[in-house]
Amino acid sequence: MSSLRTLVFFATPAHDCSYLPDREATTMFVDPRANIDKKLYSQLTSLGFRRSGSHYYRPHCEACNACIPVRLNVNDFLPDRSQRRVMKKNNDLECILVPATFSESYYQLYANYVELRHKDGDMYPPSREQFTSFLIEGTTNSLFLEMRKNGELVALAAVDTLDDGLSAIYTVFDPALEHRSLGTFAVLWQIEETRRRDLPHLYLGYWIEQCQKMNYKTRFKPTEALQDGQWRSLDVS
């Protein structure tokens, strides 16, 4: 079994940044041959790494530190008025956690979401192979949160289990139901699930202050950010 001491890391060549225009990015990856169990994955996450399929990575840009890992202290979280409205709006949904496996209904929801919401992103055009490599491969501690209305799948969130919490990987939903704020609802549900498991943290990935699409992450307070190797409170108005 691999450990932090024995891990080997690789850095990609500089490439165009996916989030900030006119910037180049470099990504550090854990050697894909490493055997990563839940304990090691939890340690990597606390050090700012994320998982995409079977790859564990974090930004490693020479002249930029805009990508900041953030997490939420779930026991101190109190929903604001807007978040309470989202919970009330979606109290008619059936939400269950299931093993992270492939199904055609999952893929069709994912493909529709990418087609209509992310044509300018790295995931376009969607494919079954891409869905599998992104959300199914490497999922030894992973679950899918199904959100259904009258039995119909309306949203799906990929969730990883860690020693100290949950990690919100990705959420897709029916774009026709945008008024429900299902992305926000998925995070709120995961906050409650983290509490039910008596764990302290929900990891929300990277936050970039200049990237408007990521603003939602700091609306869940109290937010902590990993800066200079330490998790500290992040005060964002």
CSV table of C-alpha atoms in Angstrom, one decimal:
chain,number,residue,atom,x,y,z
A,1,MET,CA,0.0,0.0,0.0
A,2,SER,CA,1.3,3.5,-0.9
A,3,SER,CA,1.9,6.2,1.7
A,4,LEU,CA,2.7,9.9,1.6
A,5,ARG,CA,6.3,9.0,2.0
A,6,THR,CA,6.4,6.7,-1.0
A,7,LEU,CA,4.2,8.6,-3.5
A,8,VAL,CA,5.8,9.8,-6.7
A,9,PHE,CA,4.4,13.0,-8.3
A,10,PHE,CA,4.5,14.2,-11.9
A,11,ALA,CA,3.9,17.7,-13.3
A,12,THR,CA,2.3,18.4,-16.7
A,13,PRO,CA,3.8,20.9,-19.2
A,14,ALA,CA,2.3,24.3,-19.0
A,15,HIS,CA,-1.1,24.6,-20.7
A,16,ASP,CA,-3.9,27.1,-21.1
A,17,CYS,CA,-5.7,27.7,-17.9
A,18,SER,CA,-9.3,26.5,-17.9
A,19,TYR,CA,-10.5,29.2,-15.6
A,20,LEU,CA,-8.5,32.4,-16.1
A,21,PRO,CA,-7.9,33.8,-19.6
A,22,ASP,CA,-4.4,34.6,-20.7
A,23,ARG,CA,-2.8,32.4,-18.1
A,24,GLU,CA,-1.0,29.2,-18.2
A,25,ALA,CA,-1.4,26.3,-15.7
A,26,THR,CA,0.6,23.4,-14.5
A,27,THR,CA,-1.0,20.4,-12.8
A,28,MET,CA,0.7,18.0,-10.3
A,29,PHE,CA,-0.5,14.4,-10.5
A,30,VAL,CA,0.1,11.4,-8.2
A,31,ASP,CA,1.7,8.5,-10.0
A,32,PRO,CA,-1.3,6.6,-11.4
A,33,ARG,CA,0.4,3.3,-10.4
A,34,ALA,CA,0.1,4.2,-6.7
A,35,ASN,CA,-2.3,2.2,-4.6
A,36,ILE,CA,-4.5,4.8,-2.9
A,37,ASP,CA,-6.7,3.7,-0.1
A,38,LYS,CA,-9.2,5.8,1.8
A,39,LYS,CA,-6.7,6.8,4.5
A,40,LEU,CA,-4.2,8.1,1.9
A,41,TYR,CA,-6.9,9.7,-0.2
A,42,SER,CA,-8.1,11.5,2.9
A,43,GLN,CA,-4.5,12.7,3.6
A,44,LEU,CA,-4.1,13.9,0.0
A,45,THR,CA,-7.4,15.8,0.2
A,46,SER,CA,-6.4,17.6,3.4
A,47,LEU,CA,-3.2,18.7,1.4
A,48,GLY,CA,-5.3,20.2,-1.3
A,49,PHE,CA,-5.6,17.3,-3.9
A,50,ARG,CA,-8.7,16.4,-5.8
A,51,ARG,CA,-9.8,13.3,-7.6
A,52,SER,CA,-10.9,13.1,-11.2
A,53,GLY,CA,-11.6,9.5,-12.1
A,54,SER,CA,-8.5,7.5,-11.2
A,55,HIS,CA,-6.3,10.6,-11.1
A,56,TYR,CA,-5.4,12.6,-8.0
A,57,TYR,CA,-4.1,16.1,-8.7
A,58,ARG,CA,-3.7,19.7,-7.6
A,59,PRO,CA,-2.6,22.9,-9.3
A,60,HIS,CA,1.1,23.5,-9.4
A,61,CYS,CA,1.4,26.8,-11.2
A,62,GLU,CA,4.8,28.6,-11.0
A,63,ALA,CA,3.5,32.2,-11.0
A,64,CYS,CA,-0.1,31.8,-9.8
A,65,ASN,CA,-1.9,30.6,-6.6
A,66,ALA,CA,-5.4,31.6,-7.6
A,67,CYS,CA,-6.8,28.0,-7.1
A,68,ILE,CA,-7.5,27.7,-3.4
A,69,PRO,CA,-8.8,24.5,-1.8
A,70,VAL,CA,-11.9,25.2,0.4
A,71,ARG,CA,-13.9,23.1,2.8
A,72,LEU,CA,-16.9,23.7,5.1
A,73,ASN,CA,-17.1,23.1,8.9
A,74,VAL,CA,-20.5,21.4,8.8
A,75,ASN,CA,-21.2,21.6,12.5
A,76,ASP,CA,-21.0,25.4,12.4
A,77,PHE,CA,-23.0,25.8,9.3
A,78,LEU,CA,-26.3,27.7,9.4
A,79,PRO,CA,-28.2,28.1,6.1
A,80,ASP,CA,-29.0,31.7,5.1
A,81,ARG,CA,-32.4,32.8,3.9
A,82,SER,CA,-31.7,31.9,0.3
A,83,GLN,CA,-30.4,28.4,1.2
A,84,ARG,CA,-33.5,27.8,3.4
A,85,ARG,CA,-35.7,28.6,0.4
A,86,VAL,CA,-33.7,26.2,-1.7
A,87,MET,CA,-34.2,23.4,0.9
A,88,LYS,CA,-38.0,24.2,1.1
A,89,LYS,CA,-38.3,24.3,-2.7
A,90,ASN,CA,-36.8,20.8,-3.0
A,91,ASN,CA,-38.4,19.0,0.0
A,92,ASP,CA,-40.5,17.0,-2.5
A,93,LEU,CA,-37.4,15.2,-3.8
A,94,GLU,CA,-36.4,11.7,-2.9
A,95,CYS,CA,-32.6,11.6,-2.2
A,96,ILE,CA,-30.6,8.4,-1.8
A,97,LEU,CA,-27.0,7.4,-1.9
A,98,VAL,CA,-26.1,4.5,-4.2
A,99,PRO,CA,-22.9,2.9,-5.5
A,100,ALA,CA,-21.1,4.9,-8.2
A,101,THR,CA,-21.8,2.8,-11.3
A,102,PHE,CA,-22.7,3.5,-14.9
A,103,SER,CA,-26.3,3.6,-16.0
A,104,GLU,CA,-27.8,5.0,-19.2
A,105,SER,CA,-30.1,7.3,-17.2
A,106,TYR,CA,-27.1,8.8,-15.4
A,107,TYR,CA,-25.3,9.4,-18.6
A,108,GLN,CA,-28.3,11.0,-20.4
A,109,LEU,CA,-28.7,13.5,-17.6
A,110,TYR,CA,-24.9,14.2,-17.6
A,111,ALA,CA,-24.8,14.6,-21.4
A,112,ASN,CA,-27.8,16.9,-21.5
A,113,TYR,CA,-26.3,19.0,-18.7
A,114,VAL,CA,-22.9,19.3,-20.5
A,115,GLU,CA,-24.6,20.1,-23.8
A,116,LEU,CA,-26.7,22.9,-22.5
A,117,ARG,CA,-24.5,24.3,-19.7
A,118,HIS,CA,-20.8,23.7,-20.6
A,119,LYS,CA,-20.3,23.9,-24.3
A,120,ASP,CA,-17.3,26.1,-23.6
A,121,GLY,CA,-15.7,23.6,-21.1
A,122,ASP,CA,-13.3,20.7,-21.2
A,123,MET,CA,-16.1,18.1,-21.0
A,124,TYR,CA,-17.7,19.1,-24.3
A,125,PRO,CA,-18.7,17.1,-26.2
A,126,PRO,CA,-19.8,14.5,-23.7
A,127,SER,CA,-19.4,10.8,-24.3
A,128,ARG,CA,-20.0,7.6,-22.3
A,129,GLU,CA,-16.3,7.0,-22.1
A,130,GLN,CA,-15.7,10.4,-20.7
A,131,PHE,CA,-18.5,10.0,-18.1
A,132,THR,CA,-17.0,6.7,-17.0
A,133,SER,CA,-13.4,8.0,-16.8
A,134,PHE,CA,-14.5,11.1,-14.9
A,135,LEU,CA,-17.1,9.8,-12.5
A,136,ILE,CA,-16.8,6.0,-12.3
A,137,GLU,CA,-13.1,5.0,-12.6
A,138,GLY,CA,-11.1,5.0,-9.4
A,139,THR,CA,-14.3,5.1,-7.2
A,140,THR,CA,-13.4,2.8,-4.3
A,141,ASN,CA,-14.9,5.2,-1.8
A,142,SER,CA,-17.5,6.9,-4.0
A,143,LEU,CA,-21.2,7.2,-4.1
A,144,PHE,CA,-23.8,8.8,-6.3
A,145,LEU,CA,-26.5,10.9,-4.7
A,146,GLU,CA,-29.7,10.4,-6.7
A,147,MET,CA,-32.3,13.2,-6.6
A,148,ARG,CA,-35.6,12.1,-8.0
A,149,LYS,CA,-39.0,13.8,-8.4
A,150,ASN,CA,-41.9,11.3,-8.6
A,151,GLY,CA,-39.3,8.6,-9.5
A,152,GLU,CA,-37.7,10.6,-12.3
A,153,LEU,CA,-34.0,11.4,-12.0
A,154,VAL,CA,-33.6,15.2,-12.0
A,155,ALA,CA,-30.0,15.5,-10.5
A,156,LEU,CA,-27.0,13.4,-9.7
A,157,ALA,CA,-24.0,14.3,-7.5
A,158,ALA,CA,-20.8,12.3,-7.2
A,159,VAL,CA,-19.6,12.1,-3.6
A,160,ASP,CA,-16.4,10.6,-2.1
A,161,THR,CA,-16.2,9.4,1.5
A,162,LEU,CA,-13.1,10.4,3.5
A,163,ASP,CA,-11.9,9.8,7.0
A,164,ASP,CA,-12.8,13.3,8.1
A,165,GLY,CA,-15.8,14.1,5.9
A,166,LEU,CA,-17.2,14.0,2.4
A,167,SER,CA,-15.8,15.4,-0.8
A,168,ALA,CA,-18.2,16.9,-3.3
A,169,ILE,CA,-16.9,15.9,-6.7
A,170,TYR,CA,-19.4,17.0,-9.3
A,171,THR,CA,-23.2,17.6,-9.7
A,172,VAL,CA,-25.3,17.5,-12.8
A,173,PHE,CA,-29.0,18.3,-13.1
A,174,ASP,CA,-31.8,18.8,-15.6
A,175,PRO,CA,-31.2,22.3,-17.0
A,176,ALA,CA,-35.0,22.7,-17.4
A,177,LEU,CA,-35.2,22.8,-13.6
A,178,GLU,CA,-32.7,25.5,-13.0
A,179,HIS,CA,-35.3,27.4,-10.9
A,180,ARG,CA,-34.9,24.7,-8.2
A,181,SER,CA,-31.2,25.5,-7.6
A,182,LEU,CA,-30.3,21.8,-7.6
A,183,GLY,CA,-26.6,22.4,-7.4
A,184,THR,CA,-27.0,24.4,-4.2
A,185,PHE,CA,-29.5,21.8,-2.9
A,186,ALA,CA,-27.0,19.0,-3.6
A,187,VAL,CA,-24.4,20.7,-1.4
A,188,LEU,CA,-26.9,21.4,1.4
A,189,TRP,CA,-27.9,17.7,1.3
A,190,GLN,CA,-24.2,16.6,1.5
A,191,ILE,CA,-23.7,19.0,4.5
A,192,GLU,CA,-26.5,17.2,6.3
A,193,GLU,CA,-25.2,13.8,5.3
A,194,THR,CA,-21.7,14.7,6.7
A,195,ARG,CA,-23.4,15.6,10.0
A,196,ARG,CA,-25.3,12.3,10.0
A,197,ARG,CA,-22.0,10.5,9.7
A,198,ASP,CA,-20.6,12.6,12.6
A,199,LEU,CA,-17.8,14.0,10.4
A,200,PRO,CA,-16.5,17.6,10.5
A,201,HIS,CA,-15.8,18.6,6.9
A,202,LEU,CA,-17.4,18.8,3.4
A,203,TYR,CA,-14.6,19.5,0.9
A,204,LEU,CA,-15.8,21.7,-2.0
A,205,GLY,CA,-12.8,21.6,-4.3
A,206,TYR,CA,-11.0,24.7,-5.6
A,207,TRP,CA,-12.2,28.3,-5.3
A,208,ILE,CA,-10.9,31.1,-7.6
A,209,GLU,CA,-11.9,34.6,-6.5
A,210,GLN,CA,-11.9,35.9,-10.1
A,211,CYS,CA,-14.0,33.0,-11.4
A,212,GLN,CA,-17.7,33.9,-11.1
A,213,LYS,CA,-18.8,30.2,-11.6
A,214,MET,CA,-17.1,29.4,-8.3
A,215,ASN,CA,-18.7,32.1,-6.2
A,216,TYR,CA,-21.3,29.7,-4.8
A,217,LYS,CA,-18.7,27.8,-2.8
A,218,THR,CA,-18.1,30.6,-0.4
A,219,ARG,CA,-21.8,31.1,0.3
A,220,PHE,CA,-21.6,28.1,2.5
A,221,LYS,CA,-20.1,29.4,5.7
A,222,PRO,CA,-17.9,29.1,7.7
A,223,THR,CA,-15.5,28.4,4.9
A,224,GLU,CA,-11.9,27.3,5.4
A,225,ALA,CA,-9.2,27.7,2.8
A,226,LEU,CA,-5.9,25.9,2.5
A,227,GLN,CA,-3.3,28.7,2.3
A,228,ASP,CA,0.5,28.3,3.0
A,229,GLY,CA,-0.1,24.8,4.1
A,230,GLN,CA,-2.7,25.6,6.8
A,231,TRP,CA,-6.4,25.5,6.8
A,232,ARG,CA,-7.7,29.0,7.9
A,233,SER,CA,-11.0,30.8,8.0
A,234,LEU,CA,-11.8,32.5,4.7
A,235,ASP,CA,-13.7,35.7,5.1
A,236,VAL,CA,-15.4,36.6,1.8
A,237,SER,CA,-18.2,39.1,1.8
